[in-house]
CSV table of C-alpha atoms and ligand atoms in Angstrom, one decimal:
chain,number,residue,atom,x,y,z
A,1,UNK,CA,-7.1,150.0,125.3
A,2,UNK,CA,-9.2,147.9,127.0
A,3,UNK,CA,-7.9,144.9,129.1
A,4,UNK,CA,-10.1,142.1,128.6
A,5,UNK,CA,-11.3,138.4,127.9
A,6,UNK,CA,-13.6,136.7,125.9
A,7,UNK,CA,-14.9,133.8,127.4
A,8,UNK,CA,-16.8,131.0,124.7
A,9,UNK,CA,-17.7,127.7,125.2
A,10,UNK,CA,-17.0,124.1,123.0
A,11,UNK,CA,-21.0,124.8,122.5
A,12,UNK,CA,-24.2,126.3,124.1
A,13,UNK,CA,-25.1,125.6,127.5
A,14,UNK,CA,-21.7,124.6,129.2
A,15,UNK,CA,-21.3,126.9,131.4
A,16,UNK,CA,-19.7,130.4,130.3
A,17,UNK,CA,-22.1,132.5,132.5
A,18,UNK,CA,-21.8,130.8,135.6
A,19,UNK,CA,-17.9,130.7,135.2
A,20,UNK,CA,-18.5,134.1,133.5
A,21,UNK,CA,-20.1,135.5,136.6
A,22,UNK,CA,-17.4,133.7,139.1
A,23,UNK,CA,-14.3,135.2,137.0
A,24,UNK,CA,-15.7,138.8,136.6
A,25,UNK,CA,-16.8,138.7,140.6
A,26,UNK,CA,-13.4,137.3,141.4
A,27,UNK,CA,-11.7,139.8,139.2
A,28,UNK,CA,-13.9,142.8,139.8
A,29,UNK,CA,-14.8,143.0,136.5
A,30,UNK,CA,-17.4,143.9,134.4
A,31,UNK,CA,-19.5,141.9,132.1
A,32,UNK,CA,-20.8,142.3,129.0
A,33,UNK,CA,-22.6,139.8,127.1
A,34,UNK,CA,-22.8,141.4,123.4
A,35,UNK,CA,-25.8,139.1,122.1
A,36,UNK,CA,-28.4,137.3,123.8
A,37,UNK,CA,-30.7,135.0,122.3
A,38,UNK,CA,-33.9,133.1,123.7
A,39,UNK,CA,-34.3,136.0,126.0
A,40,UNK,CA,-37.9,134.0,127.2
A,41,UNK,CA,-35.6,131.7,129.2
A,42,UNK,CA,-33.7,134.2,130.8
A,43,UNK,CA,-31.0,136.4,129.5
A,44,UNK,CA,-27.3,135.3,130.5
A,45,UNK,CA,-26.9,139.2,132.1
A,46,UNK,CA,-29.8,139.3,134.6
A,47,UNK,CA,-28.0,135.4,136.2
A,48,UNK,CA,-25.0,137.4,135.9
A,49,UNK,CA,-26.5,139.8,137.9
A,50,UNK,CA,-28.6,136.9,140.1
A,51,UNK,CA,-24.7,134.9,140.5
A,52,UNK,CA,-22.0,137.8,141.3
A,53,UNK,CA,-22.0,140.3,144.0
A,54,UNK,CA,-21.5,142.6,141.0
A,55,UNK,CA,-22.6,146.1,141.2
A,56,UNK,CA,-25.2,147.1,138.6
A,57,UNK,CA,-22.9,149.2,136.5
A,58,UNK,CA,-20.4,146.3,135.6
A,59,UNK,CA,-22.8,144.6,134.5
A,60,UNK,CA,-23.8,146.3,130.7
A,61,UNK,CA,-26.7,146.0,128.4
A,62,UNK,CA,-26.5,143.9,125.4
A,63,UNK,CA,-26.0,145.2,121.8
A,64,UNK,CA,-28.6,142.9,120.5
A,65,UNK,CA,-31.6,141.3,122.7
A,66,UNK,CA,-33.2,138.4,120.4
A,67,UNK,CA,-36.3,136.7,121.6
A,68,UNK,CA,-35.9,133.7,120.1
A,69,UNK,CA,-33.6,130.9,121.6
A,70,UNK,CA,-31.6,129.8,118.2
A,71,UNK,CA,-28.6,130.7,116.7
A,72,UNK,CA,-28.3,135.3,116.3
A,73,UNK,CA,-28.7,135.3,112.5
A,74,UNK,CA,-31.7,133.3,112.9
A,75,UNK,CA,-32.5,135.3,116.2
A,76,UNK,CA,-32.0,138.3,114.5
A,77,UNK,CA,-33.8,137.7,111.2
A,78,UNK,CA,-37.2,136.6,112.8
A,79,UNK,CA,-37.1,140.2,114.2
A,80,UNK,CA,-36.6,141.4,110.5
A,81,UNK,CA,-33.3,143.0,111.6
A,82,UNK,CA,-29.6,142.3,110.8
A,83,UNK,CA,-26.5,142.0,113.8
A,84,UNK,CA,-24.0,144.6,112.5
A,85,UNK,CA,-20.3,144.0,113.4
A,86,UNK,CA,-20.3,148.1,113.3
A,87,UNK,CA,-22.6,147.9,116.7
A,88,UNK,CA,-20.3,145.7,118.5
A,89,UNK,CA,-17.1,147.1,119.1
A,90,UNK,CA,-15.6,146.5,122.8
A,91,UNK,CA,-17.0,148.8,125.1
A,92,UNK,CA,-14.5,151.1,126.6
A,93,UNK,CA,-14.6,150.7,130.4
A,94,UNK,CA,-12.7,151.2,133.7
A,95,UNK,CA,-10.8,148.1,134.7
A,96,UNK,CA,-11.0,144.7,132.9
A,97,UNK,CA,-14.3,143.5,130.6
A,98,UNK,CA,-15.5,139.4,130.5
A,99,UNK,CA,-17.3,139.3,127.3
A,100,UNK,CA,-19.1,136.4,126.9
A,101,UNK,CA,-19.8,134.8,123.8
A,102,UNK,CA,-23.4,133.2,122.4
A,103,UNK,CA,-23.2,129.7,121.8
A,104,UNK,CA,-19.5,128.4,120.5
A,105,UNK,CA,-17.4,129.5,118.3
A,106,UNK,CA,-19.0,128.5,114.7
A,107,UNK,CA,-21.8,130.5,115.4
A,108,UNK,CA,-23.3,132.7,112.4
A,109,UNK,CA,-24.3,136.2,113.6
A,110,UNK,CA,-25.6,137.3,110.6
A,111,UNK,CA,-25.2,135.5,107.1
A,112,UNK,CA,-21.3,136.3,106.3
A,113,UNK,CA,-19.9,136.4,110.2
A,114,UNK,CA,-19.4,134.1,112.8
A,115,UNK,CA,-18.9,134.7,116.3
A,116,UNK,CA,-15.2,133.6,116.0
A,117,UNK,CA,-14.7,136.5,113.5
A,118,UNK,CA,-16.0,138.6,115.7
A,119,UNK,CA,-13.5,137.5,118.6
A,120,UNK,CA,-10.9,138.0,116.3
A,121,UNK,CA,-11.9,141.7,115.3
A,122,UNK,CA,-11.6,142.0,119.1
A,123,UNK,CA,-7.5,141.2,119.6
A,124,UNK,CA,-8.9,139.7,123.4
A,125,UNK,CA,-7.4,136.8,124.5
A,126,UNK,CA,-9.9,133.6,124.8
A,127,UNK,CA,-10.9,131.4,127.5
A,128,UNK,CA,-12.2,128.2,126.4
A,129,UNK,CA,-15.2,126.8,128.4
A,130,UNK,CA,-15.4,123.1,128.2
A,131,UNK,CA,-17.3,120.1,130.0
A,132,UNK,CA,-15.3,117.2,131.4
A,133,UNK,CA,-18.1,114.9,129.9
A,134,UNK,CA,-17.8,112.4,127.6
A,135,UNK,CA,-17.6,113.9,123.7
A,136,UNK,CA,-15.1,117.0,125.5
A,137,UNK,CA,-12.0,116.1,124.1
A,138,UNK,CA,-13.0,116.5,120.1
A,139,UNK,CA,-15.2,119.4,120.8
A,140,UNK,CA,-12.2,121.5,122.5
A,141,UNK,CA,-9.6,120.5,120.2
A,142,UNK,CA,-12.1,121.4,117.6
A,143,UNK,CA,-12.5,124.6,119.1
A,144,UNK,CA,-9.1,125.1,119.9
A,145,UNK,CA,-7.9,124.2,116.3
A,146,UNK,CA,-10.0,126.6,114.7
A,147,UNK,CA,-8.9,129.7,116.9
A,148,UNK,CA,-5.2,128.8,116.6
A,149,UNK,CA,-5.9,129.4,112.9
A,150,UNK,CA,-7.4,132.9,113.3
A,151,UNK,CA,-4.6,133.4,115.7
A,152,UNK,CA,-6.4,134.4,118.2
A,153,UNK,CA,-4.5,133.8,121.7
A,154,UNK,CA,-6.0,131.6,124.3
A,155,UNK,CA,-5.5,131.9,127.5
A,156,UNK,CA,-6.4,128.6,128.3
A,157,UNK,CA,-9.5,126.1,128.9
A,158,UNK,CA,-11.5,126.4,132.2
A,159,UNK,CA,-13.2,123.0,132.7
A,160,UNK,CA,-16.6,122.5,134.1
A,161,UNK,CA,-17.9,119.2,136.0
A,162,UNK,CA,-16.9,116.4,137.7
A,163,UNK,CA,-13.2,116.0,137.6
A,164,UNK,CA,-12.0,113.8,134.9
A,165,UNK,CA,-8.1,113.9,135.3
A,166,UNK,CA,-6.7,112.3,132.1
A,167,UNK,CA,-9.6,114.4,129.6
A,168,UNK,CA,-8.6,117.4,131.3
A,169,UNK,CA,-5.0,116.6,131.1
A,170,UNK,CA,-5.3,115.5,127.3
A,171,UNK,CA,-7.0,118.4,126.2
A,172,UNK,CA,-4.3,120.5,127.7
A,173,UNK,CA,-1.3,118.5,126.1
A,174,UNK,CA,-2.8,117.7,122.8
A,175,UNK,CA,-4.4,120.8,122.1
A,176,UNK,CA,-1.0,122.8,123.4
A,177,UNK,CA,-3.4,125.3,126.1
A,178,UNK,CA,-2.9,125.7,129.8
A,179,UNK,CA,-5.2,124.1,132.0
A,180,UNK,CA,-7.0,127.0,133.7
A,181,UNK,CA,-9.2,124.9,136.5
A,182,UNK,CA,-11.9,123.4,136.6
A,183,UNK,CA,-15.8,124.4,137.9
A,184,UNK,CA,-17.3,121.5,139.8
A,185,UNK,CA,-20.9,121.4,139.3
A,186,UNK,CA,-22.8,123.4,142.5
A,187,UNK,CA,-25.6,121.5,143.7
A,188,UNK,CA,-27.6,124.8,144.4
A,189,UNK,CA,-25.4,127.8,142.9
A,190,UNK,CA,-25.6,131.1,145.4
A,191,UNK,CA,-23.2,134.1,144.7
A,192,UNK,CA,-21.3,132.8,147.9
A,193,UNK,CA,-20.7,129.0,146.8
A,194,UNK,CA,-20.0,129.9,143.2
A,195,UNK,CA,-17.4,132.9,144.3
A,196,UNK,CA,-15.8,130.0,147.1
A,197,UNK,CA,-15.8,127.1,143.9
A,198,UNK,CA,-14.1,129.7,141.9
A,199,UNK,CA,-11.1,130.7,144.6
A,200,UNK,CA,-10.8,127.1,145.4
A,201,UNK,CA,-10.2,126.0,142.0
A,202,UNK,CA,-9.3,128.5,139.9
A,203,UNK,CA,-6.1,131.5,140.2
A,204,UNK,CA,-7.4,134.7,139.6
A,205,UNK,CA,-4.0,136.0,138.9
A,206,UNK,CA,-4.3,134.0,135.7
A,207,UNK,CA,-6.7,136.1,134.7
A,208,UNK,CA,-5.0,139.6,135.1
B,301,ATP,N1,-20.6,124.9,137.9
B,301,ATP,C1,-21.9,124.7,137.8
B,301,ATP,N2,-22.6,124.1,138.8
B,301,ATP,C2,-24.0,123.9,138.6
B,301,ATP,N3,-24.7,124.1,137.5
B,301,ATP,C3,-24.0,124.7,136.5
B,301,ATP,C4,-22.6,125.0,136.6
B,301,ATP,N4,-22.3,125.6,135.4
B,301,ATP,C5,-23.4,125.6,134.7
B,301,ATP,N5,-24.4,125.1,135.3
B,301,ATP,C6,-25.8,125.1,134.8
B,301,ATP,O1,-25.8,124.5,133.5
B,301,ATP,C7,-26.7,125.3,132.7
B,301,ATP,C8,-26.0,125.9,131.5
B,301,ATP,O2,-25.0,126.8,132.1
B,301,ATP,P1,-24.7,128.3,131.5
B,301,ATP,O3,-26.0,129.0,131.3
B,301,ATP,O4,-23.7,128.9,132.3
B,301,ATP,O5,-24.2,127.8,130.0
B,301,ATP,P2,-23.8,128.8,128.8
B,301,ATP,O6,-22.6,128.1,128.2
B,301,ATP,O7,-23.6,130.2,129.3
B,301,ATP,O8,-25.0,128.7,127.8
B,301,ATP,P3,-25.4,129.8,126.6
B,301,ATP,O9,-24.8,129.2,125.4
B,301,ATP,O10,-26.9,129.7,126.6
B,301,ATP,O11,-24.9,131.1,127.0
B,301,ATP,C9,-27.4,126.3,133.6
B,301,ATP,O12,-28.6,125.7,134.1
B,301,ATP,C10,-26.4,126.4,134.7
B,301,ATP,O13,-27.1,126.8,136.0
B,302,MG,MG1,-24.5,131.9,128.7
């Protein structure tokens, strides 16, 4: 079976690939990031690629490329096709697999699945991306409520931004998950700063 993690976010843009890239550098890893959408801004694999010292083959292809930047059944209608949960089983690869999700967890990826199911089909553990900003605290026990009842296991949340001790602390108590770390926000991100944030705030034992 393959040992791995899916790493999703309280919504787009918070930061899963840049943690994504830290944790799979840090872990030796390899990444996989199943569906990317809005692939005219930049797909999420090739800053993967751009971020970790990674070598090319832990970092995989996508199942689905989508050009344009909204949700993947959208994405994937206005390219007259359909995302099939039947193309997206976990790849089988040596050592452990970050999988990073599109958007957050309510996501449709076609019109009867949403990127939660998905996780769920997977049996991975999760780790929660989440800001520390303002508006954090009901998006991650949102989050965290609604994989607690798919029972899927989270490992915990891994916090990005400036540190905000008591929202970081209340997500952890109130929403019963372990406090991972927390990314601080990398003025100009390099492969070397982001790898020396990670080890600096983060375990990567926590991960393994
Ligand atoms: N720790 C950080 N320091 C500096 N900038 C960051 C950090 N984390 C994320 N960013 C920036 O914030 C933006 C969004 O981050 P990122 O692409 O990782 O989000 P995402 O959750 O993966 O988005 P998507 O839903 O599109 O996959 C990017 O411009 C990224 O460079
Ligand atoms: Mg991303």
């Amino acid at each position: 079976m393959t040992q791995g993690l899916i790493v999703t976010g309280t919504d787009t843009g918070v930061g899963k690939t840049v943690f994504s890239a830290a944790l799979a550098g840090a872990l030796q890893a390899t990444y996989w990031k199943p569906i990317q959408c809005g692939l005219a801004e930049g797909g999420d694999r090739e800053r993967v690629e751009a971020l970790s010292a990674l070598p090319p083959n832990r970092i995989l292809p996508e199942a689905y490329r989508l050009q344009m930047p909204a949700s993947p059944h959208r994405a994937a209608e206005a390219e007259g096709i359909e995302i099939s949960l039947s193309k997206l089983a976990l790849p089988k690869v040596e050592g452990p697999l970050v999988v990073e999700g599109a958007g957050g967890l309510m996501v449709p990826i076609n019109r009867q699945a949403l990127m939660i199911d998905l996780f769920a089909s997977w049996r991975l553990p999760v780790v929660l991306v989440a800001r520390t900003a303002l508006g954090t605290i009901n998006h991650s026990l949102l989050s965290i409520e609604a994989l607690n009842g798919r029972n899927i296991p989270i490992l915990g949340v891994a916090f990005v931004g400036e540190e905000i001790a008591d929202t970081e602390r209340t997500i952890a108590e109130m929403g019963n998950v372990r406090r991972l770390g927390r990314l601080p926000l990398i003025e100009t991100l390099t492969p070397a700063r982001l790898a020396d944030a990670f080890a600096a705030h983060f375990r990567a034992e926590d991960f393994r």
